[in-house]
PDB file of C-alpha atoms in Angstrom:
ATOM      1  CA  MET Q 215      13.822  50.569  19.709  1.00 55.00           C
ATOM      2  CA  PRO Q 216      12.778  50.667  16.400  1.00 56.00           C
ATOM      3  CA  ASP Q 217       8.596  49.621  16.697  1.00 56.00           C
ATOM      4  CA  TYR Q 218       8.355  46.381  13.569  1.00 53.00           C
ATOM      5  CA  ARG Q 219       5.454  45.141  14.848  1.00 56.00           C
ATOM      6  CA  HIS Q 220       2.500  47.520  11.928  1.00 55.00           C
ATOM      7  CA  GLU Q 221       5.506  47.031   9.559  1.00 54.00           C
ATOM      8  CA  PRO Q 222       5.269  43.645   7.480  1.00 54.00           C
ATOM      9  CA  TRP Q 223       7.278  41.269   7.732  1.00 51.00           C
ATOM     10  CA  PRO Q 224       9.950  40.122   5.360  1.00 54.00           C
ATOM     11  CA  GLY Q 225      10.252  36.717   3.718  1.00 51.00           C
ATOM     12  CA  ARG Q 226       6.278  36.518   4.016  1.00 50.00           C
ATOM     13  CA  PRO Q 227       5.102  32.994   2.763  1.00 53.00           C
ATOM     14  CA  THR Q 228       2.748  35.298  -0.213  1.00 54.00           C
ATOM     15  CA  GLU Q 229       6.975  36.784  -1.252  1.00 55.00           C
ATOM     16  CA  PHE Q 230       7.004  33.076  -2.546  1.00 54.00           C
ATOM     17  CA  GLY Q 231       5.286  33.189  -5.737  1.00 57.00           C
ATOM     18  CA  ASP Q 232       2.920  30.080  -6.889  1.00 58.00           C
ATOM     19  CA  LEU Q 233       2.580  27.227  -5.035  1.00 57.00           C
ATOM     20  CA  SER Q 234       0.464  25.655  -7.253  1.00 57.00           C
ATOM     21  CA  PRO Q 235       3.243  22.930  -8.002  1.00 62.00           C
ATOM     22  CA  TRP Q 236       2.039  21.107  -4.306  1.00 63.00           C
ATOM     23  CA  THR Q 237      -1.636  19.546  -4.949  1.00 62.00           C
ATOM     24  CA  LEU Q 238      -3.303  17.136  -2.548  1.00 73.00           C
ATOM     25  CA  GLU Q 239      -5.035  15.078  -6.062  1.00 80.00           C
ATOM     26  CA  GLN Q 240      -4.377  11.423  -5.277  1.00 85.00           C
ATOM     27  CA  THR Q 241      -1.452   9.500  -7.111  1.00 89.00           C
ATOM     28  CA  GLU Q 242      -1.916   6.253  -5.493  1.00 93.00           C
ATOM     29  CA  PHE Q 243      -4.616   4.034  -3.925  1.00 95.00           C
ATOM     30  CA  ARG Q 244      -5.775   4.482  -0.271  1.00 94.00           C
ATOM     31  CA  GLY Q 245      -3.682   2.195   1.180  1.00 92.00           C
ATOM     32  CA  VAL Q 246      -7.512   1.186   3.910  1.00 94.00           C
ATOM     33  CA  SER Q 247     -10.914   0.028   2.765  1.00 94.00           C
ATOM     34  CA  GLN Q 248     -13.939   0.624   4.955  1.00 94.00           C
ATOM     35  CA  GLU Q 249     -15.629  -1.659   2.125  1.00 96.00           C
ATOM     36  CA  PRO Q 250     -15.737  -5.519   1.733  1.00 96.00           C
ATOM     37  CA  VAL Q 251     -12.392  -6.589  -0.331  1.00 97.00           C
ATOM     38  CA  HIS Q 252     -11.297  -8.701  -1.852  1.00 96.00           C
ATOM     39  CA  CYS Q 253      -7.263 -10.786  -0.801  1.00 96.00           C
ATOM     40  CA  PHE Q 254      -5.179 -13.240  -2.588  1.00 97.00           C
ATOM     41  CA  PRO Q 255      -2.515 -15.044  -0.902  1.00 96.00           C
ATOM     42  CA  VAL Q 256       1.286 -14.234  -2.267  1.00 96.00           C
ATOM     43  CA  ILE Q 257       4.123 -17.192  -2.539  1.00 95.00           C
ATOM     44  CA  LEU Q 258       6.894 -16.056  -2.729  1.00 95.00           C
ATOM     45  CA  ARG Q 259       9.191 -19.581  -3.985  1.00 94.00           C
ATOM     46  CA  GLY Q 260       6.816 -22.280  -2.295  1.00 94.00           C
ATOM     47  CA  ARG Q 261       6.237 -19.461   0.846  1.00 93.00           C
ATOM     48  CA  LEU Q 262       2.633 -17.593   2.310  1.00 94.00           C
ATOM     49  CA  ILE Q 263       4.682 -13.900   2.188  1.00 95.00           C
ATOM     50  CA  GLY Q 264       1.017 -11.407   2.425  1.00 95.00           C
ATOM     51  CA  TYR Q 265      -2.110 -10.570   1.707  1.00 96.00           C
ATOM     52  CA  LEU Q 266      -2.423  -8.484  -2.351  1.00 97.00           C
ATOM     53  CA  TRP Q 267      -5.842  -6.999  -1.248  1.00 97.00           C
ATOM     54  CA  ALA Q 268      -8.675  -4.285  -2.669  1.00 97.00           C
ATOM     55  CA  SER Q 269     -12.167  -3.471  -2.968  1.00 96.00           C
ATOM     56  CA  GLU Q 270     -14.128  -3.747  -6.083  1.00 93.00           C
ATOM     57  CA  SER Q 271     -16.227  -0.629  -4.505  1.00 93.00           C
ATOM     58  CA  THR Q 272     -13.713   2.114  -3.681  1.00 93.00           C
ATOM     59  CA  ASP Q 273      -9.926   2.971  -4.918  1.00 94.00           C
ATOM     60  CA  ALA Q 274      -8.492   0.860  -2.323  1.00 96.00           C
ATOM     61  CA  ALA Q 275      -5.398  -1.704  -2.413  1.00 96.00           C
ATOM     62  CA  GLY Q 276      -2.658  -3.180  -0.808  1.00 96.00           C
ATOM     63  CA  PHE Q 277       0.074  -5.737   0.219  1.00 96.00           C
ATOM     64  CA  TYR Q 278       0.213  -6.570   3.775  1.00 95.00           C
ATOM     65  CA  PRO Q 279       2.912  -9.120   4.007  1.00 95.00           C
ATOM     66  CA  ARG Q 280       2.149 -11.637   7.208  1.00 93.00           C
ATOM     67  CA  TRP Q 281       3.642 -11.749   9.735  1.00 89.00           C
ATOM     68  CA  GLY Q 282       6.732 -12.072  11.147  1.00 88.00           C
ATOM     69  CA  MET Q 283       8.259 -12.347   7.360  1.00 89.00           C
ATOM     70  CA  GLY Q 284      11.377 -10.428   8.200  1.00 88.00           C
ATOM     71  CA  VAL Q 285      12.880  -8.357   5.049  1.00 91.00           C
ATOM     72  CA  ALA Q 286      11.525 -10.640   2.301  1.00 91.00           C
ATOM     73  CA  GLY Q 287       8.364  -8.998   3.909  1.00 90.00           C
ATOM     74  CA  TRP Q 288       9.494  -5.561   3.878  1.00 90.00           C
ATOM     75  CA  GLU Q 289      11.107  -5.934   0.140  1.00 94.00           C
ATOM     76  CA  ALA Q 290       7.499  -7.734  -1.179  1.00 95.00           C
ATOM     77  CA  ARG Q 291       5.362  -4.804   0.292  1.00 94.00           C
ATOM     78  CA  GLY Q 292       7.645  -2.546  -2.199  1.00 94.00           C
ATOM     79  CA  ALA Q 293       7.921  -4.641  -4.865  1.00 95.00           C
ATOM     80  CA  TRP Q 294       3.956  -4.798  -5.055  1.00 96.00           C
ATOM     81  CA  ARG Q 295       3.658  -0.731  -3.700  1.00 95.00           C
ATOM     82  CA  GLY Q 296       5.470  -0.436  -7.469  1.00 95.00           C
ATOM     83  CA  ARG Q 297       3.265  -3.253  -9.184  1.00 94.00           C
ATOM     84  CA  LEU Q 298      -0.159  -1.357  -7.507  1.00 96.00           C
ATOM     85  CA  GLN Q 299       1.587   2.002  -9.021  1.00 95.00           C
ATOM     86  CA  GLU Q 300       2.321   0.700 -12.374  1.00 94.00           C
ATOM     87  CA  ALA Q 301      -1.562  -0.132 -12.414  1.00 95.00           C
ATOM     88  CA  TRP Q 302      -3.066   3.377 -11.187  1.00 95.00           C
ATOM     89  CA  ASP Q 303      -0.951   5.257 -14.017  1.00 95.00           C
ATOM     90  CA  ALA Q 304      -2.399   2.812 -16.310  1.00 96.00           C
ATOM     91  CA  GLY Q 305      -5.886   4.309 -15.102  1.00 95.00           C
ATOM     92  CA  LEU Q 306      -6.963   0.451 -12.812  1.00 96.00           C
ATOM     93  CA  SER Q 307      -9.419   0.570 -10.452  1.00 96.00           C
ATOM     94  CA  ALA Q 308      -8.276  -1.567  -7.676  1.00 96.00           C
ATOM     95  CA  TRP Q 309      -9.708  -4.386  -8.774  1.00 96.00           C
ATOM     96  CA  GLU Q 310      -8.971  -4.410 -11.362  1.00 96.00           C
ATOM     97  CA  ALA Q 311      -5.330  -4.267 -10.833  1.00 95.00           C
ATOM     98  CA  VAL Q 312      -5.305  -6.900  -8.000  1.00 95.00           C
ATOM     99  CA  GLN Q 313      -7.351  -9.262 -10.363  1.00 94.00           C
ATOM    100  CA  PHE Q 314      -5.234  -8.039 -13.632  1.00 93.00           C
ATOM    101  CA  TRP Q 315      -1.479  -9.345 -10.829  1.00 92.00           C
ATOM    102  CA  VAL Q 316      -3.158 -12.667 -10.341  1.00 94.00           C
ATOM    103  CA  GLY Q 317      -1.502 -14.696 -12.414  1.00 94.00           C
ATOM    104  CA  GLU Q 318       1.560 -13.194 -13.704  1.00 93.00           C
ATOM    105  CA  PRO Q 319       5.140 -14.716 -12.698  1.00 93.00           C
ATOM    106  CA  GLU Q 320       6.693 -14.720  -9.406  1.00 94.00           C
ATOM    107  CA  ASP Q 321       9.030 -11.182  -9.554  1.00 94.00           C
ATOM    108  CA  PRO Q 322      11.585 -12.623  -7.565  1.00 95.00           C
ATOM    109  CA  ARG Q 323      11.353 -10.552  -4.641  1.00 94.00           C
ATOM    110  CA  GLY Q 324       7.112  -9.116  -3.761  1.00 95.00           C
ATOM    111  CA  GLY Q 325       5.904 -13.628  -4.998  1.00 96.00           C
ATOM    112  CA  GLY Q 326       3.140 -13.330  -7.593  1.00 96.00           C
ATOM    113  CA  VAL Q 327      -0.439 -15.201  -6.942  1.00 97.00           C
ATOM    114  CA  ALA Q 328      -1.216 -17.798  -8.652  1.00 96.00           C
ATOM    115  CA  ALA Q 329      -3.706 -18.059 -11.604  1.00 95.00           C
ATOM    116  CA  ASP Q 330      -5.725 -20.830  -9.589  1.00 95.00           C
ATOM    117  CA  ALA Q 331      -5.463 -18.629  -6.136  1.00 94.00           C
ATOM    118  CA  GLU Q 332      -9.180 -18.694  -4.003  1.00 91.00           C
ATOM    119  CA  GLY Q 333      -9.803 -15.384  -2.776  1.00 92.00           C
ATOM    120  CA  GLN Q 334     -11.945 -14.451   0.150  1.00 95.00           C
ATOM    121  CA  VAL Q 335     -13.553 -11.562   1.020  1.00 96.00           C
ATOM    122  CA  LEU Q 336     -13.506 -10.238   3.530  1.00 96.00           C
ATOM    123  CA  PRO Q 337     -15.939  -7.052   5.362  1.00 96.00           C
ATOM    124  CA  ASP Q 338     -12.115  -4.798   5.063  1.00 95.00           C
ATOM    125  CA  SER Q 339      -8.825  -4.949   4.857  1.00 94.00           C
ATOM    126  CA  GLN Q 340      -7.527  -3.949   8.532  1.00 94.00           C
ATOM    127  CA  ASP Q 341      -9.376  -8.048   7.619  1.00 95.00           C
ATOM    128  CA  VAL Q 342      -7.322  -9.272   5.700  1.00 95.00           C
ATOM    129  CA  TYR Q 343      -4.895  -7.076   8.079  1.00 92.00           C
ATOM    130  CA  ARG Q 344      -5.689  -9.556  10.686  1.00 93.00           C
ATOM    131  CA  LEU Q 345      -5.711 -12.186   8.674  1.00 92.00           C
ATOM    132  CA  THR Q 346      -1.829 -12.160   8.002  1.00 91.00           C
ATOM    133  CA  SER Q 347      -1.246 -12.164  11.514  1.00 86.00           C
ATOM    134  CA  GLN Q 348      -3.214 -15.769  12.058  1.00 79.00           C
ATOM    135  CA  TYR Q 349      -0.671 -17.986  11.502  1.00 62.00           C
ATOM    136  CA  ARG Q 350       1.965 -17.759  13.788  1.00 56.00           C
ATOM    137  CA  PRO Q 351       5.409 -20.090  13.031  1.00 53.00           C
ATOM    138  CA  LYS Q 352       7.652 -21.462  15.929  1.00 52.00           C
ATOM    139  CA  SER Q 353      10.863 -20.910  13.813  1.00 50.00           C
ATOM    140  CA  GLN Q 354      11.532 -19.617  10.136  1.00 50.00           C
ATOM    141  CA  PRO Q 355      13.167 -22.029   8.330  1.00 51.00           C
ATOM    142  CA  ALA Q 356      16.340 -19.406   7.585  1.00 46.00           C
ATOM    143  CA  GLU Q 357      15.896 -16.869   4.547  1.00 48.00           C
ATOM    144  CA  GLU Q 358      17.980 -17.535   1.398  1.00 45.00           C
TER     145      GLU Q 358
END
């Protein structure tokens, strides 16, 4: 029986060439912050669907749907992820990104933040998440 222990293994990773297309470079805002964050209520067709938040001092921003929003919450999350990605690609900071979207027209899936919306400052993004679960309705009206 041949002894292959001392021969190079065929197909070693070094034979694949340069793997540089993969990078660890950050390409979007971070989804959590342990620093204080500003958060704003997001309204869709007159209903509170979640909170848009950002840190002034870090590159963290996001949207948390309110508890019990179901599909509408997930769709809103996707819309806000796209909006925040646009802001990231334009070179805005997390705080500038959130300020940019305050007062913009309501997105049919993601809702919007009213121009006169009062934001809150919370200790971190985990507190925004806790805020989303404070209101638990006894029954939700059927989604349109």
